[in-house]
Amino acid sequence: MLEIKDLNYWYTNKEDALYNDVNLTFEAGRLYAILGSSGSGKTTFLSLIAGLDVPKKGDVVYDGKSIRKIGMTQYRNRCVSIVFQSYNLLPYMSALENIVSAMEITHSKQKDRRAYALAMLEKVGITKELALKNVQHLSGGQQQRVAIVRAMCCDAQLVVADEPTGNLDEQNSREIILLFKRLAHEQQKCVIVITHEKDIAKECDTILQLKNKTFQLVK
Amino acid sequence: MNFIKRAYKSTKVKMGRTVLLTLVFSAILIFILAGLIIQNASLKAIENASKSTGATVTLSTNIRNAFDRSDNSESDSEEGRPDPGSFQISPVELAIAEELASMDNVASYNYISSTSANAESFDAITSTDESSSENSNSMPGGRMAGMLLGDVTISGTSATDTLSAFTDGTNKLIEGVGLTDEDIDTNNVVIETNLAEANDLSVGDTIEVTSTSDEESTIELTIVGIYESSATVDSRMMQMSTLNPANTIYASYKVANTLKGEDYENTVDSVVYTLEDPGQLQQFVQDAEAAGLDTDAYMLQTNDQMYQQMLQPLENVGDFAEKIVLLVSVAGVVILSLIVILMVRERKHEIGVLLSLGEKRSKVISQFFVEMLIVLIVAIGIAGVSGKYVGNVIGEQLLAQETSTTSEVAAMDGNGPGGAAAFGGRPQGGGGGFQSFRNFGASSSEVATQIKDLDITISLEELVKLGGFGLGIAFISIIIASIGVMRMQPKKILIS
């Protein structure tokens, strides 16, 4: 589904490149974890596969097509959903409106978007009452669930998450990672989770460790 | 259309920001609307002024050329200098006057033919001067520059209501009726109230006057109206009874011609044409010359002083209003751009989220534009309600200031109404040389007519214009602010 070909990236000097000629393949229906210490370039990698940045060298290929050719905006709109550590929900909307709005932006094929979003929220423990509240009135765990449901409801086959449990307690973290598992296994999506928490990584199907500018397969 | 929903939602939820933007936008639009309505009101006032004041063109004998002809003919004589008593001024032929009256743009015309006559069946008003008791006690007339002066002035006209002395309020009809076209072939007259009281005359009575050139020629006149005059003249002039305003008798120009003698049949001293559009004064003169008017024998003098005096403050107010609109619009763009730039910075995170979802930048900018449109609609409503009052206050103050300045300048220049005309200049339908002479000394304020109020009303046209200005300001502000949006990178915003 997603191929990383000869990926190179640096900020200022080529000599200080974060990665050198990285080649990876990600498949649908699997949950991936990318482990790495702070400053190793995990988040930069996410920005590259999420279409938020472009590689200095090499390419990111989605379903056999370079994301440059697809167009970064189009790629973000149709192919990938991003879940951020800080949730990144629209603050002036309710949970439900956030999801429906995202479905509209990404041209979701769901006919009754509102009902679908409510049903999905219900599945992650967000009641209708909570769904209609402004997102700023929800807890961190609830907001992260809303952000995940937003990713689930959009038709993108690739879901990338940047430290999705970083702001959550252990209980909430476990629930979130279970959600990602369901997303990968039940909806046959390719889910890539960037994390520095080994416990979270253990729950994933594949673990890649970013070390010394290369990705090593741990699991 | 999703961005419209987002815009509505954002505007509704972020009420504090919306109210602030609405207040700022309203303030800008109020001043723009005030400028627009003042501008429009001044244009309307100019239009009305042109209708109400009109402008006049006076056809008369070309005196300068008459002098020149006189000089040339006398230079061949033995003495080589002209005889002062031989100077002749030919009157205007009625046929020529009628030809010009039939031209386009002529709203009305008045034939003027004045002369002096002796009171026969009544006594003219005389004045006394205490400082020169003996000589000036009674000066019924006399001989001046080869012209015999009688006791009274017969001011011949074709209608009294269009004479400047009546239109500017110097003379007021207090009894009976004025003279109209229907009185041209009659001996009907309008006399001054003092003359009437002194001789116990009233409407319906008859009086007799005699020609100064032919004592045998006596005409019986029927009084159809009595007027009151507020004209003042110099005390020395008052000593000549014919120049006393109370001794002016308004009659048909044909009556004046009869008293002048047979040579004056089918002639007039001058004709005052009042035009429908004061802006067409010069065109009228050109058309008259093109129609074959002999400019050596006759001259056309334009007079739109009243119109110009009314026009100047209005034009100044209009210009100022235009500048208000322009300045406030520019200031509005600057202020709103700064606010929107700050708003964009504040909403950077939201923009990042939208961009990460794959929303097009153009739609993000459109969302801000729609938000501004919602604010604009409310602001137009507020401006529409309060703009009239602000416009009224500013407009009145501006006009008062401009009118006062113009009056002062006019007074200093001696160009005030009544100034040039009074001083022997061509009359504004006044009644020839005698009338002009009598206006000498009349202050400009006596005849000044100025617009003191502007009709400040808000029409649909102004609201549409205001909407256009608001839309333009909102559009430019958003375009300026959107430069920041175009440069935003979601990665930098969302992943720190």
XYZ file of C-alpha atoms in Angstrom:
715
model
C 0.000 0.000 0.000
C 2.694 2.464 1.004
C 6.273 2.256 -0.176
C 9.197 4.335 0.985
C 11.875 4.410 -1.681
C 15.433 5.608 -1.054
C 14.168 8.195 1.392
C 16.602 10.913 2.431
C 15.772 13.930 4.545
C 17.759 16.689 6.180
C 16.942 20.091 7.552
C 19.973 22.268 6.880
C 22.993 20.162 5.977
C 22.943 17.065 3.873
C 25.691 15.690 6.110
C 23.295 15.851 9.064
C 20.613 13.862 7.267
C 17.989 12.179 9.453
C 17.733 9.184 7.141
C 19.842 7.820 4.348
C 18.255 5.770 1.569
C 15.432 4.308 3.635
C 13.316 1.674 1.920
C 10.182 0.399 3.644
C 6.856 -1.115 2.739
C 3.603 -0.830 4.718
C 0.642 -3.059 4.028
C -3.082 -2.683 4.582
C -4.704 -4.489 7.530
C -1.664 -4.128 9.773
C -0.789 -1.972 12.717
C 2.758 -0.645 12.673
C 4.713 0.991 15.447
C 7.698 3.175 14.815
C 9.826 3.401 17.924
C 12.560 5.856 18.504
C 14.123 8.132 21.007
C 13.458 11.873 21.115
C 15.066 13.692 18.197
C 15.597 10.531 16.183
C 13.315 11.819 13.403
C 10.130 9.838 14.112
C 7.804 12.825 13.710
C 9.606 14.018 10.599
C 9.056 10.577 9.158
C 5.352 10.869 9.956
C 5.184 14.250 8.222
C 6.737 12.702 5.143
C 4.374 9.725 4.933
C 1.396 11.941 5.847
C 2.109 14.335 2.996
C 2.876 17.274 5.276
C 6.413 17.524 3.930
C 8.337 16.251 0.923
C 11.505 14.120 0.982
C 14.764 15.812 -0.012
C 15.608 12.695 -1.957
C 13.709 9.531 -2.708
C 9.973 9.108 -2.844
C 6.850 8.084 -0.985
C 4.649 5.911 -3.147
C 0.975 5.274 -2.381
C -0.744 2.481 -4.261
C 2.010 2.600 -6.868
C 1.859 6.340 -7.388
C 4.238 8.976 -6.060
C 2.498 11.279 -3.634
C 4.118 14.188 -5.451
C 2.171 13.178 -8.527
C -1.025 12.691 -6.552
C -0.517 16.174 -5.095
C 0.080 16.768 -1.429
C -3.323 18.325 -0.735
C -5.124 15.652 -2.714
C -3.074 12.956 -0.946
C -3.975 14.308 2.492
C -7.577 14.684 1.407
C -8.155 11.224 -0.064
C -5.410 8.842 1.015
C -4.276 9.536 4.546
C -5.789 10.405 7.914
C -3.625 11.869 10.634
C -4.076 11.566 14.381
C -1.986 14.010 16.390
C -0.700 13.880 19.917
C -2.558 17.106 20.709
C -5.757 15.874 18.996
C -6.017 18.938 16.727
C -9.775 19.207 16.699
C -11.565 22.360 15.583
C -12.221 24.151 18.865
C -15.458 25.887 17.890
C -17.238 22.674 16.982
C -18.765 19.727 18.808
C -17.246 16.244 18.535
C -19.899 15.285 16.027
C -19.401 18.440 13.943
C -15.651 17.857 13.880
C -16.168 14.425 12.415
C -18.907 15.366 9.956
C -16.866 18.356 8.836
C -13.829 16.185 8.183
C -16.027 13.706 6.286
C -17.296 16.549 4.133
C -13.814 17.877 3.466
C -12.542 14.421 2.507
C -15.670 13.677 0.470
C -16.601 10.611 2.492
C -18.842 8.206 0.624
C -21.042 7.600 3.647
C -24.600 8.618 2.831
C -25.757 9.605 6.289
C -22.579 11.106 7.658
C -24.114 12.293 10.892
C -25.609 8.901 11.778
C -22.402 7.099 10.828
C -20.294 9.469 12.898
C -22.603 9.073 15.896
C -22.475 5.286 15.565
C -18.666 5.328 15.391
C -18.459 7.650 18.389
C -20.778 5.359 20.268
C -18.410 2.467 19.555
C -15.518 4.292 21.245
C -17.604 5.238 24.243
C -18.618 8.747 23.271
C -22.348 9.054 23.870
C -24.625 11.251 21.790
C -24.779 13.704 24.639
C -20.999 13.986 24.698
C -20.867 14.053 20.896
C -22.978 17.191 20.803
C -20.808 19.009 23.310
C -18.089 21.395 22.257
C -14.862 19.398 22.044
C -13.182 21.709 24.500
C -15.532 20.378 27.149
C -14.309 16.789 26.677
C -11.404 15.152 28.510
C -8.064 14.464 26.815
C -8.902 10.787 26.369
C -12.293 11.625 24.929
C -10.791 14.173 22.548
C -8.223 11.661 21.343
C -11.007 9.173 20.725
C -12.852 11.771 18.723
C -9.682 12.398 16.707
C -9.351 8.668 16.037
C -13.010 8.397 15.032
C -12.425 11.318 12.694
C -9.664 9.276 11.049
C -11.861 6.183 10.990
C -14.805 7.947 9.403
C -12.806 9.368 6.549
C -12.341 6.946 3.710
C -8.535 7.139 3.715
C -6.868 3.725 3.805
C -3.763 4.967 5.526
C -3.905 6.218 9.112
C -0.834 7.731 10.735
C -0.739 8.668 14.402
C 1.882 10.786 16.099
C 2.305 9.857 19.773
C -1.461 9.302 20.095
C -1.162 8.258 23.722
C 1.395 10.850 24.712
C -1.083 12.934 26.716
C -3.127 10.066 28.116
C -3.008 7.892 31.204
C -2.311 4.143 31.057
C -5.951 3.078 30.925
C -6.827 5.515 28.147
C -3.650 4.634 26.263
C -4.570 0.969 26.265
C -8.066 1.744 24.982
C -6.685 3.947 22.228
C -4.237 1.343 20.993
C -7.051 -1.196 20.949
C -8.984 1.185 18.771
C -6.094 1.362 16.328
C -5.920 -2.417 16.296
C -9.592 -2.636 15.421
C -9.108 -0.020 12.768
C -6.328 -2.041 11.140
C -7.824 -5.449 11.511
C -11.547 -4.782 11.101
C -11.425 -1.987 8.546
C -8.336 -3.295 6.783
C -6.537 -0.019 7.032
C -2.833 0.498 7.251
C -2.196 2.119 10.634
C 1.205 3.533 11.498
C 1.731 4.707 15.055
C 4.729 6.815 15.989
C 5.575 6.292 19.645
C 8.370 6.201 22.125
C 6.407 3.953 24.536
C 7.502 0.342 24.223
C 4.340 -0.957 25.930
C 2.241 0.632 23.255
C 4.539 -0.625 20.530
C 4.248 -4.176 21.817
C 0.548 -4.200 20.942
C 1.334 -3.528 17.274
C 1.724 -6.124 14.515
C 5.058 -4.739 13.339
C 7.628 -2.665 15.220
C 10.242 -0.593 13.446
C 12.948 1.068 15.459
C 14.529 4.228 14.139
C 18.165 4.190 15.158
C 21.297 5.627 13.568
C 19.435 7.019 10.573
C 17.999 3.617 9.636
C 14.848 1.637 10.464
C 15.382 -1.740 12.073
C 12.692 -4.359 12.176
C 12.180 -5.298 15.832
C 9.026 -7.371 15.499
C -20.080 24.469 0.656
C -18.611 23.070 3.811
C -16.590 26.238 4.353
C -19.818 28.269 4.532
C -21.102 26.069 7.353
C -17.764 26.386 9.123
C -17.848 30.152 8.691
C -21.334 30.365 10.140
C -20.380 28.089 13.039
C -17.191 29.996 13.782
C -19.003 33.355 13.670
C -21.708 32.085 15.983
C -19.470 30.373 18.521
C -16.724 33.025 18.644
C -19.201 35.735 19.585
C -16.648 38.074 21.172
C -14.537 38.175 18.046
C -17.638 38.565 15.873
C -18.940 41.472 17.959
C -15.557 43.209 17.852
C -15.312 42.805 14.086
C -18.912 43.983 13.668
C -18.256 47.114 15.718
C -15.112 47.978 13.793
C -16.744 47.276 10.448
C -19.852 49.241 11.487
C -17.755 52.261 12.441
C -16.013 52.168 9.073
C -19.273 51.742 7.177
C -21.026 54.498 9.144
C -18.437 57.010 7.987
C -18.502 55.707 4.439
C -22.293 55.889 4.397
C -22.186 59.372 5.889
C -19.811 60.384 3.114
C -21.988 58.775 0.458
C -25.221 60.363 1.635
C -23.617 63.780 2.054
C -22.201 63.441 -1.442
C -25.577 62.428 -2.810
C -27.395 65.121 -0.841
C -25.057 67.793 -2.169
C -25.588 66.517 -5.717
C -29.342 66.655 -5.194
C -29.040 70.116 -3.700
C -26.978 71.251 -6.702
C -29.659 69.856 -8.984
C -32.385 71.607 -7.023
C -30.358 74.798 -6.892
C -30.068 74.779 -10.647
C -33.814 74.329 -10.911
C -34.710 76.931 -8.317
C -32.251 79.680 -9.148
C -31.959 79.188 -12.838
C -29.545 81.494 -14.596
C -30.174 84.467 -16.723
C -28.830 85.826 -19.965
C -29.526 89.469 -20.681
C -29.797 90.688 -24.254
C -29.098 94.386 -24.561
C -27.461 96.944 -26.764
C -23.712 96.641 -27.077
C -22.858 99.932 -25.369
C -19.102 99.627 -25.886
C -19.533 99.217 -29.624
C -22.040 102.077 -29.640
C -19.396 104.282 -27.981
C -16.764 103.151 -30.476
C -19.046 103.891 -33.416
C -19.770 107.293 -31.961
C -16.011 107.992 -31.557
C -15.237 106.911 -35.130
C -17.950 109.046 -36.687
C -16.869 112.113 -34.717
C -13.178 111.705 -35.460
C -13.937 112.854 -39.006
C -15.427 116.072 -37.725
C -13.577 119.346 -37.651
C -13.053 119.503 -33.906
C -11.962 115.889 -33.719
C -13.871 115.145 -30.520
C -17.363 113.698 -30.018
C -20.352 115.711 -28.964
C -21.469 114.269 -25.639
C -25.081 115.027 -26.367
C -25.138 113.169 -29.652
C -24.507 109.711 -28.233
C -27.293 107.340 -29.279
C -28.150 103.883 -27.951
C -30.406 101.828 -30.176
C -32.862 99.648 -28.302
C -33.246 95.914 -28.865
C -35.662 95.031 -31.637
C -38.516 92.875 -30.455
C -38.199 90.474 -33.400
C -34.653 89.580 -32.376
C -35.709 89.190 -28.752
C -38.541 86.859 -29.763
C -36.235 84.763 -31.911
C -33.940 84.116 -28.955
C -36.914 83.429 -26.692
C -37.887 80.529 -28.932
C -34.542 78.810 -28.408
C -34.179 75.589 -26.448
C -33.503 75.716 -22.719
C -35.301 79.062 -22.252
C -37.577 78.618 -19.243
C -38.957 82.147 -19.304
C -38.117 85.624 -20.510
C -38.901 89.144 -19.518
C -38.936 92.204 -21.748
C -37.588 95.249 -19.970
C -38.207 98.780 -21.085
C -37.914 101.591 -18.571
C -38.422 105.275 -18.737
C -39.153 108.257 -16.622
C -42.503 110.040 -16.528
C -44.182 112.915 -14.778
C -46.953 112.311 -12.301
C -50.089 114.021 -13.627
C -53.038 113.064 -11.474
C -51.076 112.289 -8.316
C -47.999 113.416 -6.409
C -44.734 111.501 -6.522
C -42.991 110.789 -3.242
C -40.315 113.346 -2.499
C -37.617 113.284 0.102
C -35.898 116.011 2.072
C -32.303 116.237 3.144
C -31.809 118.336 6.289
C -28.123 118.920 5.594
C -28.894 120.697 2.288
C -32.281 122.121 2.959
C -32.805 124.622 0.225
C -31.757 122.860 -2.923
C -32.758 119.379 -2.138
C -36.147 119.858 -0.622
C -37.897 118.731 -3.719
C -36.255 117.528 -6.861
C -38.965 116.168 -9.003
C -36.648 115.338 -11.812
C -34.280 117.299 -13.887
C -31.992 116.905 -16.838
C -29.209 114.416 -16.620
C -26.791 113.665 -19.459
C -29.233 114.948 -22.033
C -32.068 112.899 -20.631
C -35.085 114.411 -19.028
C -35.925 112.856 -15.687
C -39.534 112.844 -14.554
C -41.112 112.311 -11.162
C -41.563 108.577 -11.430
C -39.931 105.610 -13.081
C -42.070 103.525 -15.368
C -40.488 100.116 -15.185
C -41.825 98.299 -18.210
C -41.894 94.552 -18.064
C -43.743 91.575 -19.453
C -44.230 89.995 -16.028
C -43.462 91.253 -12.535
C -43.124 87.871 -10.859
C -39.889 87.058 -12.707
C -38.226 90.381 -11.970
C -35.296 89.979 -9.601
C -36.706 92.693 -7.336
C -39.706 90.432 -6.740
C -37.911 87.083 -6.761
C -35.250 88.160 -4.279
C -37.825 89.615 -1.899
C -36.921 93.304 -2.249
C -40.430 93.939 -3.494
C -43.438 92.131 -2.110
C -46.885 92.258 -3.623
C -49.219 93.080 -0.749
C -52.445 93.800 -2.542
C -54.027 92.961 -5.871
C -52.137 91.078 -8.551
C -48.862 91.384 -10.390
C -48.452 91.930 -14.095
C -48.429 88.973 -16.428
C -48.245 88.311 -20.175
C -51.959 89.079 -20.317
C -51.276 92.668 -19.233
C -48.890 93.434 -22.093
C -51.510 95.250 -24.159
C -53.145 96.913 -21.171
C -52.365 99.985 -19.088
C -52.423 98.021 -15.863
C -49.796 98.961 -13.296
C -48.457 97.936 -9.913
C -47.455 100.767 -7.591
C -45.550 101.064 -4.326
C -47.528 101.160 -1.078
C -46.067 104.519 0.065
C -47.077 106.123 -3.205
C -50.523 104.579 -2.876
C -50.969 105.763 0.708
C -49.669 109.262 -0.004
C -52.237 109.683 -2.784
C -54.975 107.607 -1.200
C -54.850 105.173 -4.075
C -56.002 101.578 -4.047
C -56.419 98.680 -6.465
C -58.881 99.604 -9.188
C -58.067 103.338 -9.117
C -56.565 105.069 -12.125
C -53.672 107.491 -12.335
C -52.250 109.601 -15.146
C -48.658 110.068 -16.197
C -47.143 112.284 -18.859
C -44.182 111.587 -21.074
C -41.077 113.611 -20.237
C -40.326 114.079 -23.927
C -43.840 114.976 -25.039
C -45.995 116.788 -22.520
C -49.018 116.201 -24.724
C -48.663 112.452 -24.323
C -50.637 111.469 -21.255
C -51.559 107.905 -20.391
C -54.168 106.733 -17.958
C -52.993 103.756 -15.909
C -55.111 101.318 -13.898
C -53.751 100.106 -10.595
C -54.052 96.304 -10.362
C -51.575 95.694 -7.598
C -49.699 97.338 -4.747
C -46.254 96.254 -3.629
C -44.044 97.040 -0.702
C -40.391 97.781 -1.361
C -37.526 97.318 1.061
C -34.953 98.710 -1.350
C -32.663 101.384 0.018
C -30.691 103.956 -1.888
C -28.164 106.598 -1.103
C -29.718 109.739 0.458
C -28.370 111.926 -2.370
C -30.117 109.777 -4.910
C -33.286 109.962 -2.883
C -33.298 113.641 -3.612
C -34.203 112.785 -7.169
C -37.721 111.569 -6.827
C -37.502 109.367 -9.890
C -34.801 107.335 -8.145
C -36.877 106.913 -5.021
C -37.945 103.247 -4.845
C -41.446 104.320 -3.875
C -41.834 106.092 -7.225
C -41.305 103.013 -9.346
C -44.424 102.038 -11.212
C -44.426 98.643 -12.851
C -46.257 98.604 -16.154
C -46.254 96.750 -19.430
C -43.122 97.373 -21.476
C -45.455 98.707 -24.165
C -46.615 101.462 -21.812
C -42.980 102.455 -21.254
C -42.386 102.412 -25.018
C -45.398 104.651 -25.618
C -44.070 107.172 -23.095
C -40.645 107.076 -24.749
C -42.100 107.924 -28.127
C -42.905 106.373 -31.522
C -39.300 105.444 -32.234
C -39.448 102.890 -29.467
C -42.379 100.884 -30.787
C -41.561 97.151 -31.028
C -38.365 97.578 -29.069
C -37.177 96.887 -25.559
C -34.205 98.068 -23.492
C -33.212 94.565 -22.694
C -34.534 91.047 -22.410
C -33.766 88.727 -19.544
C -33.878 85.072 -20.489
C -34.066 82.604 -17.626
C -32.610 79.248 -18.592
C -33.790 75.854 -17.397
C -30.257 74.629 -16.830
C -27.644 77.100 -15.558
C -24.956 74.822 -16.929
C -26.123 75.703 -20.438
C -25.420 79.442 -20.172
C -22.454 79.518 -22.507
C -24.180 77.119 -24.882
C -27.117 79.517 -25.097
C -24.790 82.391 -25.984
C -23.061 80.271 -28.628
C -26.396 79.143 -30.064
C -27.635 82.745 -30.187
C -24.522 83.855 -32.033
C -24.776 80.879 -34.351
C -28.394 81.861 -35.058
C -27.101 85.154 -36.449
C -27.267 87.595 -33.542
C -25.403 90.765 -34.486
C -22.806 90.918 -31.734
C -21.663 94.366 -32.874
C -25.067 95.806 -32.150
C -26.146 93.569 -29.289
C -24.520 91.856 -26.410
C -25.444 88.866 -24.295
C -24.452 88.945 -20.673
C -24.656 85.816 -18.583
C -25.508 85.930 -14.933
C -25.381 82.854 -12.761
C -23.944 84.449 -9.656
C -26.741 83.186 -7.453
C -26.324 79.694 -8.810
C -22.566 79.860 -8.440
C -22.837 81.114 -4.884
C -25.159 78.276 -4.006
C -23.062 75.831 -5.953
C -19.671 76.502 -4.424
C -20.349 75.378 -0.842
C -22.251 72.371 -2.107
C -19.410 71.390 -4.391
C -16.961 71.793 -1.529
C -19.134 69.648 0.714
C -19.461 67.080 -2.068
C -15.687 67.030 -2.614
C -15.091 66.705 1.102
C -17.605 63.864 1.317
C -15.832 62.120 -1.541
C -12.555 62.440 0.329
C -14.203 61.072 3.481
C -15.381 58.029 1.535
C -11.938 57.508 0.030
C -9.990 58.019 3.243
C -12.312 55.914 5.375
C -12.228 53.163 2.757
C -8.428 53.118 2.759
C -8.359 53.325 6.555
C -10.982 50.573 6.645
C -8.862 48.307 4.488
C -5.818 48.955 6.672
C -7.663 48.466 9.981
C -9.565 45.372 8.860
C -6.471 43.887 7.232
C -4.603 44.217 10.507
C -7.481 42.679 12.429
C -7.821 39.810 9.959
C -4.051 39.250 9.976
C -4.197 38.990 13.770
C -7.245 36.760 13.453
C -5.397 34.483 11.028
C -2.437 34.269 13.382
C -4.766 33.437 16.240
C -6.442 30.771 14.113
C -3.224 29.307 12.787
C -3.906 26.018 14.527
C -7.358 25.755 12.994
C -5.914 26.464 9.564
C -3.285 23.772 10.134
C -5.970 21.227 11.044
C -7.976 22.064 7.939
C -4.904 21.870 5.717
C -3.934 18.518 7.284
C -7.375 17.230 6.358
C -6.635 18.147 2.782
C -8.782 21.273 2.658
C -7.759 23.607 -0.139
C -6.193 26.911 0.896
C -8.673 28.740 -1.324
C -11.508 27.254 0.712
C -9.869 28.232 3.984
C -9.591 31.802 2.691
C -13.178 31.617 1.419
C -14.282 30.623 4.920
C -12.726 33.808 6.323
C -14.340 35.805 3.547
C -17.778 34.362 4.315
C -17.244 35.147 8.002
C -16.473 38.705 6.989
C -19.599 38.778 4.808
C -21.757 37.735 7.751
C -20.191 40.533 9.796
C -20.636 42.912 6.845
C -24.373 42.240 6.587
C -24.879 43.064 10.272
C -22.576 46.092 9.992
C -24.535 47.421 6.993
C -27.681 47.167 9.090
C -26.085 49.103 11.942
C -24.603 51.665 9.558
C -27.931 52.025 7.780
C -29.649 52.930 11.024
C -27.002 55.261 12.436
C -25.354 56.553 9.244
C -28.178 58.997 8.620
C -27.650 60.728 11.952
C -23.884 60.902 11.584
C -24.326 62.142 8.007
C -26.770 64.768 9.200
C -24.422 66.117 11.848
C -21.338 66.127 9.608
C -23.259 67.429 6.583
C -24.901 70.311 8.420
C -21.649 71.356 10.010
C -19.733 71.168 6.745
C -22.379 73.116 4.866
C -22.613 75.774 7.547
C -18.858 76.185 7.495
C -18.647 76.231 3.694
C -21.592 78.617 3.316
C -20.116 81.007 5.835
C -16.711 80.914 4.132
C -18.230 81.442 0.691
C -20.335 84.358 1.899
C -17.314 86.015 3.473
C -15.275 85.559 0.296
C -18.172 86.792 -1.846
C -18.618 89.823 0.373
C -14.899 90.617 0.264
C -14.809 90.201 -3.510
C -17.927 92.267 -3.958
C -19.348 89.379 -5.863
C -22.291 88.799 -3.623
C -25.660 88.815 -5.222
C -26.670 92.353 -5.707
C -23.073 93.474 -5.821
C -22.244 93.464 -9.486
C -25.816 93.720 -10.641
C -26.533 96.601 -8.349
C -23.578 98.607 -9.460
C -24.776 99.470 -12.879
C -24.132 95.971 -14.113
C -26.772 94.343 -16.193
C -29.872 93.758 -14.156
C -31.122 90.369 -13.181
C -34.447 91.261 -14.639
C -34.422 94.314 -12.493
C -35.880 96.901 -14.765
C -33.118 98.726 -16.550
C -30.742 101.379 -15.423
C -33.031 103.011 -12.896
C -33.639 99.777 -11.057
C -29.969 98.964 -11.069
C -29.121 102.330 -9.748
C -31.551 101.978 -6.938
C -30.040 98.674 -5.900
C -26.821 100.555 -5.218
C -26.049 100.202 -1.587
C -28.155 97.140 -1.044
C -26.206 94.703 1.064
C -25.413 91.274 -0.285
C -27.208 89.598 2.577
C -30.444 91.174 1.507
C -30.539 89.223 -1.693
C -28.419 86.243 -0.851
C -30.167 82.951 -1.106
C -28.186 80.076 0.271
C -28.865 76.459 0.974
C -28.779 75.984 4.704
C -29.937 72.382 4.870
C -28.996 69.200 3.113
C -31.637 66.601 2.459
C -29.873 63.700 4.177
C -31.776 60.534 3.382
C -30.599 56.994 2.826
C -31.799 55.438 -0.383
C -31.471 51.884 -1.608
C -28.848 53.114 -4.058
C -26.634 54.328 -1.211
C -27.059 51.079 0.691
C -26.102 49.135 -2.426
C -23.068 51.394 -2.857
C -22.225 50.899 0.804
C -22.499 47.143 0.325
C -20.121 47.452 -2.622
C -17.626 49.423 -0.556
C -17.954 46.972 2.340
C -17.510 44.031 0.015
C -14.449 45.645 -1.514
C -12.933 46.415 1.882
C -13.636 42.881 3.145
C -12.236 41.365 -0.036
C -9.028 43.405 -0.017
C -8.519 42.814 3.719
C -8.931 39.068 3.295
C -6.630 39.025 0.265
C -3.932 40.868 2.229
C -4.377 38.623 5.256
C -4.486 35.475 3.141
C -0.872 35.964 2.105
C -0.104 34.506 5.525
C -2.445 31.571 4.937
C -0.801 30.802 1.604
C 2.570 30.567 3.300
C 1.418 28.398 6.191
C 2.800 24.871 6.415
C 0.602 22.445 8.371
C 3.670 20.529 9.471
C 5.110 23.603 11.190
C 1.787 24.402 12.810
C 0.719 20.976 13.980
C 3.971 19.170 14.623
C 6.192 21.093 16.946
